[in-house]
Tab-separated table of C-alpha atoms in Angstrom:
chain	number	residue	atom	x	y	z
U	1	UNK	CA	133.292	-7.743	104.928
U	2	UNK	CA	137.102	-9.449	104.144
U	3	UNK	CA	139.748	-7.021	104.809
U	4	UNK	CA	141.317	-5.345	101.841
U	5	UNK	CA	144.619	-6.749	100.631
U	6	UNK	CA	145.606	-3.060	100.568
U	7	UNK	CA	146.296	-2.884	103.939
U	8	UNK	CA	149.269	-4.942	103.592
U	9	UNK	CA	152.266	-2.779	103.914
U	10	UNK	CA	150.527	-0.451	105.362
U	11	UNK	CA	152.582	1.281	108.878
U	12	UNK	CA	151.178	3.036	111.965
U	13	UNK	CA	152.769	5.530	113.405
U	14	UNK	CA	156.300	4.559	115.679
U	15	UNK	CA	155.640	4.193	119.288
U	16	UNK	CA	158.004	4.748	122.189
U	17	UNK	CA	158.223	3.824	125.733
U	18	UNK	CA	160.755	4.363	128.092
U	19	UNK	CA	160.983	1.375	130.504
U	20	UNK	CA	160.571	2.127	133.909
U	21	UNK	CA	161.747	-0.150	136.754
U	22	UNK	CA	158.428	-0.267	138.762
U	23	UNK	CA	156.449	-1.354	135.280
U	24	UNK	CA	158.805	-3.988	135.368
U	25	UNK	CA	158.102	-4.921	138.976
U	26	UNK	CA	154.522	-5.214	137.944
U	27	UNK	CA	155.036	-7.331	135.295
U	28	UNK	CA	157.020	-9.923	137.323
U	29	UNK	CA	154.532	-9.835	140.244
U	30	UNK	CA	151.824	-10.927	137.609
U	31	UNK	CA	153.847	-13.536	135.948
U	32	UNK	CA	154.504	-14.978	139.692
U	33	UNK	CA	158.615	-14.415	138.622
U	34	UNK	CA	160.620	-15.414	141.421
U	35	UNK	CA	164.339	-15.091	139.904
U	36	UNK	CA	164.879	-11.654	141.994
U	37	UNK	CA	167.373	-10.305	138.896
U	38	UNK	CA	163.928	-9.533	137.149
U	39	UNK	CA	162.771	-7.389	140.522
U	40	UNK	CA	165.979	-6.158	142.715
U	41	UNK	CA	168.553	-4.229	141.193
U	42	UNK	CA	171.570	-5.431	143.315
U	43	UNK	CA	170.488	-8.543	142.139
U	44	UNK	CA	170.471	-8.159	138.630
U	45	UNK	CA	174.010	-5.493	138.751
U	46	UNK	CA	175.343	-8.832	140.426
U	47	UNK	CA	174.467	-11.090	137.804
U	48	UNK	CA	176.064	-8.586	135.408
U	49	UNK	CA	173.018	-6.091	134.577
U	50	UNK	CA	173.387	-2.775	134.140
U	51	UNK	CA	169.893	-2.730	135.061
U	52	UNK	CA	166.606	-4.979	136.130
U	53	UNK	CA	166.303	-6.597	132.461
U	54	UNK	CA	163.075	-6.194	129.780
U	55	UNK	CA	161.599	-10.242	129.983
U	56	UNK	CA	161.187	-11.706	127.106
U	57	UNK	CA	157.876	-11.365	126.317
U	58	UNK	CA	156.983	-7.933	127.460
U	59	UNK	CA	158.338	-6.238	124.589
U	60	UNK	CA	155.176	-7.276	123.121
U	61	UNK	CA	153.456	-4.414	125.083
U	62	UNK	CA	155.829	-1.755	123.705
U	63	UNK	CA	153.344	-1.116	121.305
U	64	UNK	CA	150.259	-0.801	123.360
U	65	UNK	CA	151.531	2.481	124.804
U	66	UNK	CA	149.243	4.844	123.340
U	67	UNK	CA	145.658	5.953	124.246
U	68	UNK	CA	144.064	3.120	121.797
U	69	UNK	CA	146.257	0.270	121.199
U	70	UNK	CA	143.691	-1.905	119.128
U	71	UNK	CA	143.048	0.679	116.702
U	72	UNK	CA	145.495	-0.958	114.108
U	73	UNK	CA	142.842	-3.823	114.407
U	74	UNK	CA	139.111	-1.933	114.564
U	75	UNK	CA	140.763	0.437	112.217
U	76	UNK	CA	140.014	-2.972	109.596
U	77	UNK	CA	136.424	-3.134	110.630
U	78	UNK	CA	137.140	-5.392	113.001
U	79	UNK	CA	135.154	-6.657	116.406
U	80	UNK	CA	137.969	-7.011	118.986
U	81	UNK	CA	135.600	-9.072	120.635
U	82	UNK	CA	136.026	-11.473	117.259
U	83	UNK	CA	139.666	-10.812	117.369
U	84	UNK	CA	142.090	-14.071	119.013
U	85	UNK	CA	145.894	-14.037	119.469
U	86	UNK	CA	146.807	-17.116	117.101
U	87	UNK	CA	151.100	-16.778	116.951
U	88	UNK	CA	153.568	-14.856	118.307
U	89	UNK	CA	157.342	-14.681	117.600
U	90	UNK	CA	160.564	-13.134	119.251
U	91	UNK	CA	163.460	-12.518	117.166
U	92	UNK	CA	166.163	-11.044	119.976
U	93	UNK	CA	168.808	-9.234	119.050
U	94	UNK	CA	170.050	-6.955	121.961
U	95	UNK	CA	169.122	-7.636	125.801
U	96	UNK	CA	166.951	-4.664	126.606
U	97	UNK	CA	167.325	-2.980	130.174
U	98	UNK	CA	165.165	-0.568	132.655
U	99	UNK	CA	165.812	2.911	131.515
U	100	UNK	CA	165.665	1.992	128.240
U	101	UNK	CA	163.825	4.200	125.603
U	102	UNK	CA	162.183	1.717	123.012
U	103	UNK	CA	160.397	2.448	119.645
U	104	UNK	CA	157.920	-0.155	117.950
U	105	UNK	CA	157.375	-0.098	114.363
U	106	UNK	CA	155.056	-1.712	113.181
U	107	UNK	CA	153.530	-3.096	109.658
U	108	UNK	CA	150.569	-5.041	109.104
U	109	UNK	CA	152.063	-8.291	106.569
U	110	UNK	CA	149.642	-10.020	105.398
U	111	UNK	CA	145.717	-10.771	105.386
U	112	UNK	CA	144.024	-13.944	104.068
U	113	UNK	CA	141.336	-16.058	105.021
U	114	UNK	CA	140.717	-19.767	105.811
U	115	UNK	CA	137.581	-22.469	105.852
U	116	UNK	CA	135.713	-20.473	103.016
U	117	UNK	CA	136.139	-16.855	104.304
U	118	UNK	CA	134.766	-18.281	108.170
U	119	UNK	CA	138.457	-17.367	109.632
U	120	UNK	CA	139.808	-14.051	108.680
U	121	UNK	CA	144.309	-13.507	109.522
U	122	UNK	CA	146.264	-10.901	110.038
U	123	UNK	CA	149.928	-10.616	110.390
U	124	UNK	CA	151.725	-7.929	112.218
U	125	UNK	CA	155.337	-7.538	112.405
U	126	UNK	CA	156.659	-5.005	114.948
U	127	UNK	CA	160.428	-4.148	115.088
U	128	UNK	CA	161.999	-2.905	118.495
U	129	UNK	CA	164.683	-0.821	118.624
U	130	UNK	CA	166.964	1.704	120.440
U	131	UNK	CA	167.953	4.362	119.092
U	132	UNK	CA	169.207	2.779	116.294
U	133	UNK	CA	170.059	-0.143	117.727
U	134	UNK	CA	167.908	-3.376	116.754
U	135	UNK	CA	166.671	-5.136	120.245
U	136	UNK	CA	164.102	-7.405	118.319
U	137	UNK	CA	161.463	-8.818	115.800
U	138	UNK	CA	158.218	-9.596	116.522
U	139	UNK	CA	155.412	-11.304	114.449
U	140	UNK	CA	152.027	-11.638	115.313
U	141	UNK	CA	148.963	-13.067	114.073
U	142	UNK	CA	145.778	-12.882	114.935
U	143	UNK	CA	142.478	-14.784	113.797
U	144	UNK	CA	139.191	-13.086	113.497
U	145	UNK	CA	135.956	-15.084	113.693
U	146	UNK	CA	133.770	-13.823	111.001
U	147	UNK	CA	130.092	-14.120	111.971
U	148	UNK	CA	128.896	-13.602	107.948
U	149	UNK	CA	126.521	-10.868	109.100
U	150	UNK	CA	124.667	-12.041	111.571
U	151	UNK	CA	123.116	-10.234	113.790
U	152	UNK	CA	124.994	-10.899	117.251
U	153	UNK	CA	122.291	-10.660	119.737
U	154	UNK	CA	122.552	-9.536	122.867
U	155	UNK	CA	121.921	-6.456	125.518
U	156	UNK	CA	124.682	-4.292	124.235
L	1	UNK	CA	170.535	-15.347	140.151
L	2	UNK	CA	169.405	-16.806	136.921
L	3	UNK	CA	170.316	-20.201	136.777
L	4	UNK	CA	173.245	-20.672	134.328
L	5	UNK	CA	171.960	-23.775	132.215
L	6	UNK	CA	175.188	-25.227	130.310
L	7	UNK	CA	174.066	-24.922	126.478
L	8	UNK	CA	177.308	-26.927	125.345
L	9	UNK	CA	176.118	-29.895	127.826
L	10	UNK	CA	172.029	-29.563	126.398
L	11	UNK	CA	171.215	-33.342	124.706
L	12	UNK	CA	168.231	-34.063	122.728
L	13	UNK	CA	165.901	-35.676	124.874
L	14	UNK	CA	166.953	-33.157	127.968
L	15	UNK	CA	163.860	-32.237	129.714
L	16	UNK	CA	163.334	-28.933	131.526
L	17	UNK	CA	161.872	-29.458	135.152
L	18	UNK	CA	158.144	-28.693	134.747
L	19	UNK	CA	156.533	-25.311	135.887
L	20	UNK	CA	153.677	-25.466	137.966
L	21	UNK	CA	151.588	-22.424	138.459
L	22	UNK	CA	148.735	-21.492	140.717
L	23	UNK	CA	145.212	-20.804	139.713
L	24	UNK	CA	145.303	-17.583	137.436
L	25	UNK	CA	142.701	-15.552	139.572
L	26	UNK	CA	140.665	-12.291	138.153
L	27	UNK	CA	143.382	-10.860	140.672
L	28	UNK	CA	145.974	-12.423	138.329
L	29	UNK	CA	144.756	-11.179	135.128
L	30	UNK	CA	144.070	-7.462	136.547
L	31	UNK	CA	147.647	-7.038	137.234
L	32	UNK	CA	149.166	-8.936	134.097
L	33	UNK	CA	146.935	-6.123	132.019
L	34	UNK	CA	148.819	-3.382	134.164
L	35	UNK	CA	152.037	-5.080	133.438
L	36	UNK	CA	151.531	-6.184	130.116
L	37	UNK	CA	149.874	-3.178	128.585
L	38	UNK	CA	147.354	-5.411	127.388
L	39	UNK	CA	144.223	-3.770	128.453
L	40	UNK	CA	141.620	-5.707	126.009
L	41	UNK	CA	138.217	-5.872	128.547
L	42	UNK	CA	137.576	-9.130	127.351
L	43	UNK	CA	140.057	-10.265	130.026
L	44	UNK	CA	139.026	-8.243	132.566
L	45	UNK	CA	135.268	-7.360	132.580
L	46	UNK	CA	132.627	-9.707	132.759
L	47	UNK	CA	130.327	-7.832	130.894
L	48	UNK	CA	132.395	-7.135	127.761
L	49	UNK	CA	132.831	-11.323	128.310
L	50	UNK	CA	128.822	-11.739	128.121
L	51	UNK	CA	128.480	-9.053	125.406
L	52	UNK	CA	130.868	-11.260	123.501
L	53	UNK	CA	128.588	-14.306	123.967
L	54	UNK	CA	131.309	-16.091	126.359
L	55	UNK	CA	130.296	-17.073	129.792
L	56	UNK	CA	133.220	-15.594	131.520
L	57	UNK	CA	136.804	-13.776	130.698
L	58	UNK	CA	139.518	-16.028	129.541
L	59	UNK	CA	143.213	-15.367	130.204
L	60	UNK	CA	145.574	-13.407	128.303
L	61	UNK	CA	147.674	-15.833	125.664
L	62	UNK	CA	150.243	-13.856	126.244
L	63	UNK	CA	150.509	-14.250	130.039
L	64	UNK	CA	151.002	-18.093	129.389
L	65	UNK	CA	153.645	-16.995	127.304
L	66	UNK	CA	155.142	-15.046	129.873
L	67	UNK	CA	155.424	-18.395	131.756
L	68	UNK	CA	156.957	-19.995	129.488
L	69	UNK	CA	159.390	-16.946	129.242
L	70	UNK	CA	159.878	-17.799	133.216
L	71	UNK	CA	160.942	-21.340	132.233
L	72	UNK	CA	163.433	-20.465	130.019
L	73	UNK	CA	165.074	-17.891	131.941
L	74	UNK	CA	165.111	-20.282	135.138
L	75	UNK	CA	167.447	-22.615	132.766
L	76	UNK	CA	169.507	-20.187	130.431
L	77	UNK	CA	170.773	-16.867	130.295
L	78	UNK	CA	167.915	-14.625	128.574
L	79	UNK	CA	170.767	-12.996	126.612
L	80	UNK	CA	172.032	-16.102	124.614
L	81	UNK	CA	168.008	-16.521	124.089
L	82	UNK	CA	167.678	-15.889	120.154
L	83	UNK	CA	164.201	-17.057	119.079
L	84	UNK	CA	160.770	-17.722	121.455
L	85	UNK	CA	157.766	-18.275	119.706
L	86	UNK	CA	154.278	-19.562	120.628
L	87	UNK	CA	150.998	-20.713	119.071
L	88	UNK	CA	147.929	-20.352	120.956
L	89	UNK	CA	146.135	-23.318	120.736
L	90	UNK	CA	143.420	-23.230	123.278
L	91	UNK	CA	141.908	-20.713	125.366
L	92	UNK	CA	142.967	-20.655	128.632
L	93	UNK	CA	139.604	-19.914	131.302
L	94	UNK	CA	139.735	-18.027	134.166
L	95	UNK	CA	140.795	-20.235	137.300
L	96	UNK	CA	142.835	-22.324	135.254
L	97	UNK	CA	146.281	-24.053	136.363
L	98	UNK	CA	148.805	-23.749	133.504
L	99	UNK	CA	152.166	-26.130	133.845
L	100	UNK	CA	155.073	-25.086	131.182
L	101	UNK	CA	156.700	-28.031	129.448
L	102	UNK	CA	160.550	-27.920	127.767
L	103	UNK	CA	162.241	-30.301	125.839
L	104	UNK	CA	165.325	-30.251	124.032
L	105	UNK	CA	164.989	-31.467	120.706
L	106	UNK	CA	167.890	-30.023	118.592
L	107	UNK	CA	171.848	-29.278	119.729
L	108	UNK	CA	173.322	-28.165	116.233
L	109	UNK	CA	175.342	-25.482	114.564
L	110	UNK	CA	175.583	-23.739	117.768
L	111	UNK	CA	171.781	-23.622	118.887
L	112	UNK	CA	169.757	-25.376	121.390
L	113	UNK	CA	166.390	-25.590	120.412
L	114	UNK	CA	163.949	-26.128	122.856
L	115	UNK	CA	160.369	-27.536	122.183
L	116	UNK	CA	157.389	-25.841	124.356
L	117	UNK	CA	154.266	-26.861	126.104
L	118	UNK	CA	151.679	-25.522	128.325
L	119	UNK	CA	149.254	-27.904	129.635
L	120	UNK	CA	146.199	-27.100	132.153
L	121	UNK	CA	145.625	-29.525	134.814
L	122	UNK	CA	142.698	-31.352	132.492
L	123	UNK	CA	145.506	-32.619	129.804
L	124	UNK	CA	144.473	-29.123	127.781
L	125	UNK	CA	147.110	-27.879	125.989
L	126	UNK	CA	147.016	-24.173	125.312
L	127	UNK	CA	149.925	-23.168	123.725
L	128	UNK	CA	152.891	-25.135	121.826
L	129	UNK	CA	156.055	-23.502	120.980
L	130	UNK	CA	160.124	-23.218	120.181
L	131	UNK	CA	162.791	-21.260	121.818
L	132	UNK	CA	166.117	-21.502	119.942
L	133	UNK	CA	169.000	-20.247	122.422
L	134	UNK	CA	173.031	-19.465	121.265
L	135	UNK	CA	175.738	-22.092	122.645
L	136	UNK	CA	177.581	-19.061	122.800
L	137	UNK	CA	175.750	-17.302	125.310
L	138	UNK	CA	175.400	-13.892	125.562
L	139	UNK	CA	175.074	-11.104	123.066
L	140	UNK	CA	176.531	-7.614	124.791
């Protein structure tokens, strides 16, 4: 079943994360980062930090921080296991830092389909900020494979 | 120390030196969902993988992307870094060995625009993208 244009516009609830230093540390030891600014904090204090900075890309997981992340998605109807990541944008506008307390708010910005109804889209937007303070834009998309109501098979 | 990377001195044509990574492991994936936040089981568990009709997990898109975030921030101050964005072209498997690509293709109006590229070891590319970066440098 296509996902009502409805749900364009349509908000879930703000989420907020503080930051903490030793998520941080996690996320460089699985990215392999070796720059030690991202890691030791006399490191990043001497390259002018006030504290080990947010990498790019994790403010993507601001977001995720409550007890089921991919509801926005299923919410729709929607397999996750159908679900792909198909874009992603950054739009910085403030370095964010350890310590910091971020919101996400996000809207879902369009739906439509491609190859006859075969490829379902979504786009989310998500806005970071602190306080009141803008740190960034994100946009995502994701493509859903629509199986036109087959029966998957399987031993679920 | 993050490598200072002189915007004002970026040409069109400048390459960035390529990023070579090691296999991404199960290992690998397990802690970029702690890190990440990105839990999805498709990544993780086998089973969910099966269910799915796959033959194994795949890696997260965005832990690619977090490469390519390591790239640029080996070459440029992350605070003069104004726009990063990916598509996710291909699937990257389990095992695989991702190498991050930069070009500059754009020095104008006071923004270096940087053209991205991930490419496994068997020519694969998995994700293309842009990161536009301020000749000014930082933003406080």
């Amino acid at each position: 079943m296509p996902i009502p244009p409805s749900v364009i516009g349509t908000s879930g609830p703000p989420v907020t994360m503080t930051v903490e230093r030793g998520r941080l540390r996690l996320f460089a030891k699985a990215t392999g980062q070796t720059d030690p600014v991202y890691v030791d904090l006399d490191a990043a204090r001497a390259g002018g930090h006030p504290d080990l900075p947010v990498p790019p890309t994790f403010l993507y997981g601001i977001d995720l921080e409550v007890p089921d992340p991919f509801e926005w998605i299923t919410s729709l109807g929607v397999d996750l296991n159908t679900v792909l990541h198909a874009t992603q944008t950054f739009t910085y506008h403030r370095q964010a830092y350890a310590g910091d307390e971020l919101t996400a708010h996000s809207t879902i910005a369009d739906v439509y389909t491609k190859k006859g109804g075969a490829l379902e889209f979504v786009e989310r937007r998500t806005r970071i900020t602190r306080g009141e303070t803008p740190i960034a834009d994100l946009a995502q998309t994701v493509v859903i494979r629509v199986t036109g109501g087959e029966e998957r098979g399987g031993e679920a | 120390m993050t490598v200072t990377w002189e915007a004002r001195g970026a040409r069109v044509g400048d390459k960035l030196p390529p990023l070579a990574l090691g296999p991404i492991t199960r290992t690998t994936l397990a802690l970029f969902a702690g890190g990440s936040g990105d839990h999805n089981p498709i990544h993780l568990d086998l089973d969910v993988a099966r269910r799915a009709g796959l033959d194994d997990v795949f890696a997260h898109g965005m832990l690619s992307m977090a490469y390519l975030g390591r790239l640029l921030t080996d070459h440029a101050p992350q605070a003069a870094l104004r726009e990063f964005g990916t598509r996710f072209v291909a699937i990257t498997p389990v095992n695989a060995e991702p190498t991050c690509h930069g070009e500059v293709t754009r020095v104008e109006d006071g923004l270096v625009t940087v053209d991205l590229r991930v490419e496994l070891a068997d020519g694969t590319v998995t994700l293309t993208g842009q990161a536009v970066f301020s000749m000014e440098g930082a933003k406080s």
